[in-house]
Amino acid sequence: MKLTKLLYQDNNAEGFLNELNSWQTKLFFPKKMQAMMKIDAYLMQGEVEKSKELFGELDKYRIRPGDEFYVRQKEVAFYVDLKDAKNSEKAYNRMREIYDSFKDKTSYESVMKESEFIYEININKNYHYLEEMLERAKKAQAEFSQGIYLYRAAKCYYFKGDMRLCKETLQRAQTRLKGTFYEAFIHDILDKDIKLIEEK
């Protein structure tokens, strides 16, 4: 589909939105579907205010639970990045409510768990996930996944108040995140100010 190619292959969010706003596409997709389709494009563009408006607009629609679950996943991550505790909690609680309503949770379990980690560690500063992060880092096959779990473990050490192990774990994470945004960010944390770890 042209829209899928524009956004996910060409990374052309502007072209995607222009196509989505064409009269032909508007005839094909109902307003509710158009709103859901805009989410990734706005997030890709870094459109904070438009994303906030869009998530608010989606609250007004009756959305199939399976679709809404993934909408709320994106909303949780969005508000966690903004350090917006109130809206993060609202989106997370709604996501959990939908998840609990599923009879077969198999397809949704890993996504729910990932959102739990993001929300609890970053918003609630919950360091009780430390051992789980270290264990997941051991089991992960991809280096990037190992690095992300180690980075989260470092945050747990930080919130626990163990700065020595926080720095050691950050160094381990950095070696597995070479060539990514995190490599440079971790360098700044270690080189400039350990408190920067609270920003991402």
PDB file of C-alpha atoms in Angstrom:
ATOM      1  CA  MET A   1       0.000   0.000   0.000  1.00  0.00           C
ATOM      2  CA  LYS A   2       1.264   3.489  -0.899  1.00  0.00           C
ATOM      3  CA  LEU A   3       0.662   4.909   2.587  1.00  0.00           C
ATOM      4  CA  THR A   4       2.615   2.124   4.282  1.00  0.00           C
ATOM      5  CA  LYS A   5       5.556   2.589   1.908  1.00  0.00           C
ATOM      6  CA  LEU A   6       5.629   6.350   2.426  1.00  0.00           C
ATOM      7  CA  LEU A   7       5.777   6.143   6.214  1.00  0.00           C
ATOM      8  CA  TYR A   8       7.589   2.922   7.071  1.00  0.00           C
ATOM      9  CA  GLN A   9       9.894   2.392   4.075  1.00  0.00           C
ATOM     10  CA  ASP A  10      10.579   5.936   2.869  1.00  0.00           C
ATOM     11  CA  ASN A  11      10.289   7.543   6.351  1.00  0.00           C
ATOM     12  CA  ASN A  12       8.336  10.297   4.634  1.00  0.00           C
ATOM     13  CA  ALA A  13       5.904  11.427   7.329  1.00  0.00           C
ATOM     14  CA  GLU A  14       4.978  14.639   5.495  1.00  0.00           C
ATOM     15  CA  GLY A  15       4.202  12.776   2.274  1.00  0.00           C
ATOM     16  CA  PHE A  16       2.196  10.242   4.271  1.00  0.00           C
ATOM     17  CA  LEU A  17       0.083  12.951   5.920  1.00  0.00           C
ATOM     18  CA  ASN A  18      -0.493  14.722   2.597  1.00  0.00           C
ATOM     19  CA  GLU A  19      -1.693  11.472   1.054  1.00  0.00           C
ATOM     20  CA  LEU A  20      -3.846  10.697   4.102  1.00  0.00           C
ATOM     21  CA  ASN A  21      -5.495  14.117   3.799  1.00  0.00           C
ATOM     22  CA  SER A  22      -6.348  13.683   0.116  1.00  0.00           C
ATOM     23  CA  TRP A  23     -10.052  13.445  -0.684  1.00  0.00           C
ATOM     24  CA  GLN A  24      -9.633   9.944  -2.163  1.00  0.00           C
ATOM     25  CA  THR A  25      -8.103   8.603   1.062  1.00  0.00           C
ATOM     26  CA  LYS A  26     -10.652  10.393   3.235  1.00  0.00           C
ATOM     27  CA  LEU A  27     -13.400   8.622   1.321  1.00  0.00           C
ATOM     28  CA  PHE A  28     -11.738   5.271   1.928  1.00  0.00           C
ATOM     29  CA  PHE A  29     -10.881   5.580   5.648  1.00  0.00           C
ATOM     30  CA  PRO A  30     -13.325   6.675   8.389  1.00  0.00           C
ATOM     31  CA  LYS A  31     -12.249   9.518  10.706  1.00  0.00           C
ATOM     32  CA  LYS A  32     -11.403   7.149  13.542  1.00  0.00           C
ATOM     33  CA  MET A  33      -9.040   5.162  11.323  1.00  0.00           C
ATOM     34  CA  GLN A  34      -7.460   8.331   9.910  1.00  0.00           C
ATOM     35  CA  ALA A  35      -6.749   9.557  13.454  1.00  0.00           C
ATOM     36  CA  MET A  36      -5.076   6.282  14.446  1.00  0.00           C
ATOM     37  CA  MET A  37      -3.007   6.295  11.264  1.00  0.00           C
ATOM     38  CA  LYS A  38      -1.648   9.781  12.029  1.00  0.00           C
ATOM     39  CA  ILE A  39      -0.049   8.734  15.325  1.00  0.00           C
ATOM     40  CA  ASP A  40       3.197   7.269  13.955  1.00  0.00           C
ATOM     41  CA  ALA A  41       3.625  10.158  11.494  1.00  0.00           C
ATOM     42  CA  TYR A  42       3.296  12.811  14.215  1.00  0.00           C
ATOM     43  CA  LEU A  43       5.626  10.885  16.532  1.00  0.00           C
ATOM     44  CA  MET A  44       8.147  10.519  13.710  1.00  0.00           C
ATOM     45  CA  GLN A  45       8.021  14.288  13.113  1.00  0.00           C
ATOM     46  CA  GLY A  46       8.363  15.072  16.817  1.00  0.00           C
ATOM     47  CA  GLU A  47       5.060  16.962  16.751  1.00  0.00           C
ATOM     48  CA  VAL A  48       4.423  17.120  20.486  1.00  0.00           C
ATOM     49  CA  GLU A  49       1.342  19.346  20.552  1.00  0.00           C
ATOM     50  CA  LYS A  50      -0.307  17.652  17.579  1.00  0.00           C
ATOM     51  CA  SER A  51       0.340  14.259  19.181  1.00  0.00           C
ATOM     52  CA  LYS A  52      -1.259  15.417  22.439  1.00  0.00           C
ATOM     53  CA  GLU A  53      -4.311  16.666  20.539  1.00  0.00           C
ATOM     54  CA  LEU A  54      -4.518  13.431  18.587  1.00  0.00           C
ATOM     55  CA  PHE A  55      -4.407  11.189  21.666  1.00  0.00           C
ATOM     56  CA  GLY A  56      -7.110  13.395  23.197  1.00  0.00           C
ATOM     57  CA  GLU A  57      -9.205  13.091  20.039  1.00  0.00           C
ATOM     58  CA  LEU A  58      -8.897   9.305  20.111  1.00  0.00           C
ATOM     59  CA  ASP A  59     -10.385   9.257  23.616  1.00  0.00           C
ATOM     60  CA  LYS A  60     -13.695  10.260  22.013  1.00  0.00           C
ATOM     61  CA  TYR A  61     -13.877   7.273  19.688  1.00  0.00           C
ATOM     62  CA  ARG A  62     -15.015   3.757  20.404  1.00  0.00           C
ATOM     63  CA  ILE A  63     -12.023   1.688  19.258  1.00  0.00           C
ATOM     64  CA  ARG A  64     -11.701  -2.074  18.977  1.00  0.00           C
ATOM     65  CA  PRO A  65      -9.771  -3.254  22.106  1.00  0.00           C
ATOM     66  CA  GLY A  66      -6.944  -4.825  20.096  1.00  0.00           C
ATOM     67  CA  ASP A  67      -6.374  -1.548  18.226  1.00  0.00           C
ATOM     68  CA  GLU A  68      -6.753   0.637  21.297  1.00  0.00           C
ATOM     69  CA  PHE A  69      -4.203  -1.471  23.174  1.00  0.00           C
ATOM     70  CA  TYR A  70      -1.503  -0.468  20.670  1.00  0.00           C
ATOM     71  CA  VAL A  71      -2.680   3.144  20.621  1.00  0.00           C
ATOM     72  CA  ARG A  72      -2.243   3.289  24.401  1.00  0.00           C
ATOM     73  CA  GLN A  73       1.172   1.625  24.132  1.00  0.00           C
ATOM     74  CA  LYS A  74       2.335   4.519  21.950  1.00  0.00           C
ATOM     75  CA  GLU A  75       0.671   7.017  24.281  1.00  0.00           C
ATOM     76  CA  VAL A  76       2.481   5.571  27.320  1.00  0.00           C
ATOM     77  CA  ALA A  77       5.873   5.827  25.591  1.00  0.00           C
ATOM     78  CA  PHE A  78       5.064   9.364  24.366  1.00  0.00           C
ATOM     79  CA  TYR A  79       4.158  10.735  27.792  1.00  0.00           C
ATOM     80  CA  VAL A  80       6.995   8.883  29.531  1.00  0.00           C
ATOM     81  CA  ASP A  81       9.426  10.633  27.165  1.00  0.00           C
ATOM     82  CA  LEU A  82       7.827  13.943  28.163  1.00  0.00           C
ATOM     83  CA  LYS A  83       8.149  13.013  31.866  1.00  0.00           C
ATOM     84  CA  ASP A  84       4.406  13.622  32.153  1.00  0.00           C
ATOM     85  CA  ALA A  85       3.505  11.426  35.118  1.00  0.00           C
ATOM     86  CA  LYS A  86      -0.227  12.194  35.118  1.00  0.00           C
ATOM     87  CA  ASN A  87      -0.899  11.347  31.470  1.00  0.00           C
ATOM     88  CA  SER A  88       1.568   8.438  31.533  1.00  0.00           C
ATOM     89  CA  GLU A  89      -0.373   6.915  34.417  1.00  0.00           C
ATOM     90  CA  LYS A  90      -3.719   7.487  32.688  1.00  0.00           C
ATOM     91  CA  ALA A  91      -2.545   5.839  29.450  1.00  0.00           C
ATOM     92  CA  TYR A  92      -0.803   2.981  31.286  1.00  0.00           C
ATOM     93  CA  ASN A  93      -3.847   2.230  33.443  1.00  0.00           C
ATOM     94  CA  ARG A  94      -6.090   2.178  30.374  1.00  0.00           C
ATOM     95  CA  MET A  95      -3.646  -0.109  28.580  1.00  0.00           C
ATOM     96  CA  ARG A  96      -3.573  -2.440  31.589  1.00  0.00           C
ATOM     97  CA  GLU A  97      -7.378  -2.393  31.768  1.00  0.00           C
ATOM     98  CA  ILE A  98      -7.639  -3.450  28.114  1.00  0.00           C
ATOM     99  CA  TYR A  99      -4.967  -6.113  28.597  1.00  0.00           C
ATOM    100  CA  ASP A 100      -6.795  -7.574  31.597  1.00  0.00           C
ATOM    101  CA  SER A 101      -9.975  -7.822  29.517  1.00  0.00           C
ATOM    102  CA  PHE A 102      -8.365 -10.117  26.922  1.00  0.00           C
ATOM    103  CA  LYS A 103      -9.203 -13.805  27.326  1.00  0.00           C
ATOM    104  CA  ASP A 104      -6.117 -14.804  25.341  1.00  0.00           C
ATOM    105  CA  LYS A 105      -3.256 -12.544  26.372  1.00  0.00           C
ATOM    106  CA  THR A 106      -0.526 -14.414  24.458  1.00  0.00           C
ATOM    107  CA  SER A 107      -0.185 -11.909  21.609  1.00  0.00           C
ATOM    108  CA  TYR A 108      -0.125  -8.914  23.948  1.00  0.00           C
ATOM    109  CA  GLU A 109       1.952 -10.092  26.907  1.00  0.00           C
ATOM    110  CA  SER A 110       5.402  -8.954  25.726  1.00  0.00           C
ATOM    111  CA  VAL A 111       4.078  -5.524  24.690  1.00  0.00           C
ATOM    112  CA  MET A 112       2.360  -5.065  28.059  1.00  0.00           C
ATOM    113  CA  LYS A 113       5.537  -6.058  29.891  1.00  0.00           C
ATOM    114  CA  GLU A 114       7.642  -3.631  27.868  1.00  0.00           C
ATOM    115  CA  SER A 115       5.278  -0.755  28.669  1.00  0.00           C
ATOM    116  CA  GLU A 116       5.353  -1.776  32.331  1.00  0.00           C
ATOM    117  CA  PHE A 117       9.163  -1.507  32.363  1.00  0.00           C
ATOM    118  CA  ILE A 118       9.113   1.887  30.635  1.00  0.00           C
ATOM    119  CA  TYR A 119       6.447   3.302  32.939  1.00  0.00           C
ATOM    120  CA  GLU A 120       7.582   1.858  36.261  1.00  0.00           C
ATOM    121  CA  ILE A 121      11.302   2.544  35.878  1.00  0.00           C
ATOM    122  CA  ASN A 122      11.099   5.988  34.277  1.00  0.00           C
ATOM    123  CA  ILE A 123       8.045   7.481  35.956  1.00  0.00           C
ATOM    124  CA  ASN A 124       7.823   5.676  39.299  1.00  0.00           C
ATOM    125  CA  LYS A 125      11.621   5.281  39.603  1.00  0.00           C
ATOM    126  CA  ASN A 126      10.968   1.692  40.609  1.00  0.00           C
ATOM    127  CA  TYR A 127      14.354  -0.011  41.058  1.00  0.00           C
ATOM    128  CA  HIS A 128      12.806  -3.355  42.010  1.00  0.00           C
ATOM    129  CA  TYR A 129      13.053  -4.346  38.332  1.00  0.00           C
ATOM    130  CA  LEU A 130      16.857  -4.447  38.619  1.00  0.00           C
ATOM    131  CA  GLU A 131      17.320  -8.227  38.738  1.00  0.00           C
ATOM    132  CA  GLU A 132      14.832  -8.765  35.932  1.00  0.00           C
ATOM    133  CA  MET A 133      16.662  -6.245  33.718  1.00  0.00           C
ATOM    134  CA  LEU A 134      20.012  -7.952  34.383  1.00  0.00           C
ATOM    135  CA  GLU A 135      18.502 -11.377  33.693  1.00  0.00           C
ATOM    136  CA  ARG A 136      16.894 -10.206  30.448  1.00  0.00           C
ATOM    137  CA  ALA A 137      20.191  -8.675  29.355  1.00  0.00           C
ATOM    138  CA  LYS A 138      21.861 -12.071  29.842  1.00  0.00           C
ATOM    139  CA  LYS A 139      19.219 -13.906  27.833  1.00  0.00           C
ATOM    140  CA  ALA A 140      18.833 -11.397  24.992  1.00  0.00           C
ATOM    141  CA  GLN A 141      20.495 -12.476  21.760  1.00  0.00           C
ATOM    142  CA  ALA A 142      20.688  -9.112  19.983  1.00  0.00           C
ATOM    143  CA  GLU A 143      23.349  -6.732  21.272  1.00  0.00           C
ATOM    144  CA  PHE A 144      20.978  -3.782  21.042  1.00  0.00           C
ATOM    145  CA  SER A 145      18.443  -5.533  23.302  1.00  0.00           C
ATOM    146  CA  GLN A 146      21.233  -6.437  25.745  1.00  0.00           C
ATOM    147  CA  GLY A 147      22.272  -2.793  25.796  1.00  0.00           C
ATOM    148  CA  ILE A 148      18.767  -1.477  26.422  1.00  0.00           C
ATOM    149  CA  TYR A 149      18.204  -3.883  29.332  1.00  0.00           C
ATOM    150  CA  LEU A 150      21.593  -2.983  30.790  1.00  0.00           C
ATOM    151  CA  TYR A 151      20.783   0.709  30.435  1.00  0.00           C
ATOM    152  CA  ARG A 152      17.539   0.168  32.325  1.00  0.00           C
ATOM    153  CA  ALA A 153      19.428  -1.815  34.961  1.00  0.00           C
ATOM    154  CA  ALA A 154      21.793   1.155  35.309  1.00  0.00           C
ATOM    155  CA  LYS A 155      18.786   3.406  35.891  1.00  0.00           C
ATOM    156  CA  CYS A 156      17.590   1.004  38.598  1.00  0.00           C
ATOM    157  CA  TYR A 157      20.999   1.217  40.283  1.00  0.00           C
ATOM    158  CA  TYR A 158      20.792   5.006  40.019  1.00  0.00           C
ATOM    159  CA  PHE A 159      17.351   5.183  41.633  1.00  0.00           C
ATOM    160  CA  LYS A 160      18.561   2.714  44.260  1.00  0.00           C
ATOM    161  CA  GLY A 161      21.440   5.075  45.055  1.00  0.00           C
ATOM    162  CA  ASP A 162      24.290   2.764  43.983  1.00  0.00           C
ATOM    163  CA  MET A 163      26.322   5.088  41.742  1.00  0.00           C
ATOM    164  CA  ARG A 164      29.314   2.741  41.395  1.00  0.00           C
ATOM    165  CA  LEU A 165      27.265  -0.089  39.906  1.00  0.00           C
ATOM    166  CA  CYS A 166      25.225   2.427  37.929  1.00  0.00           C
ATOM    167  CA  LYS A 167      28.372   3.657  36.151  1.00  0.00           C
ATOM    168  CA  GLU A 168      29.763   0.161  35.662  1.00  0.00           C
ATOM    169  CA  THR A 169      26.497  -1.002  34.118  1.00  0.00           C
ATOM    170  CA  LEU A 170      26.315   2.074  31.900  1.00  0.00           C
ATOM    171  CA  GLN A 171      29.766   1.210  30.536  1.00  0.00           C
ATOM    172  CA  ARG A 172      28.590  -2.329  29.779  1.00  0.00           C
ATOM    173  CA  ALA A 173      25.501  -0.966  28.064  1.00  0.00           C
ATOM    174  CA  GLN A 174      27.543   1.498  26.019  1.00  0.00           C
ATOM    175  CA  THR A 175      29.675  -1.243  24.428  1.00  0.00           C
ATOM    176  CA  ARG A 176      26.497  -2.940  23.174  1.00  0.00           C
ATOM    177  CA  LEU A 177      24.886   0.231  21.884  1.00  0.00           C
ATOM    178  CA  LYS A 178      27.639   1.431  19.573  1.00  0.00           C
ATOM    179  CA  GLY A 179      26.444   3.502  16.647  1.00  0.00           C
ATOM    180  CA  THR A 180      23.117   4.395  18.303  1.00  0.00           C
ATOM    181  CA  PHE A 181      21.796   7.504  20.021  1.00  0.00           C
ATOM    182  CA  TYR A 182      22.372   5.772  23.348  1.00  0.00           C
ATOM    183  CA  GLU A 183      26.134   5.443  22.863  1.00  0.00           C
ATOM    184  CA  ALA A 184      26.603   9.222  22.705  1.00  0.00           C
ATOM    185  CA  PHE A 185      24.030   9.818  25.427  1.00  0.00           C
ATOM    186  CA  ILE A 186      25.711   7.395  27.828  1.00  0.00           C
ATOM    187  CA  HIS A 187      29.052   9.058  27.071  1.00  0.00           C
ATOM    188  CA  ASP A 188      27.556  12.392  28.194  1.00  0.00           C
ATOM    189  CA  ILE A 189      26.109  10.808  31.348  1.00  0.00           C
ATOM    190  CA  LEU A 190      29.487   9.340  32.327  1.00  0.00           C
ATOM    191  CA  ASP A 191      31.536  12.338  31.199  1.00  0.00           C
ATOM    192  CA  LYS A 192      29.361  15.244  32.323  1.00  0.00           C
ATOM    193  CA  ASP A 193      26.664  14.496  34.882  1.00  0.00           C
ATOM    194  CA  ILE A 194      25.214  11.211  36.134  1.00  0.00           C
ATOM    195  CA  LYS A 195      21.877  12.999  36.655  1.00  0.00           C
ATOM    196  CA  LEU A 196      21.415  13.088  32.882  1.00  0.00           C
ATOM    197  CA  ILE A 197      20.309   9.463  33.168  1.00  0.00           C
ATOM    198  CA  GLU A 198      16.931  10.751  34.366  1.00  0.00           C
ATOM    199  CA  GLU A 199      16.280  12.402  30.985  1.00  0.00           C
ATOM    200  CA  LYS A 200      15.898   9.270  28.843  1.00  0.00           C
TER     201      LYS A 200
END
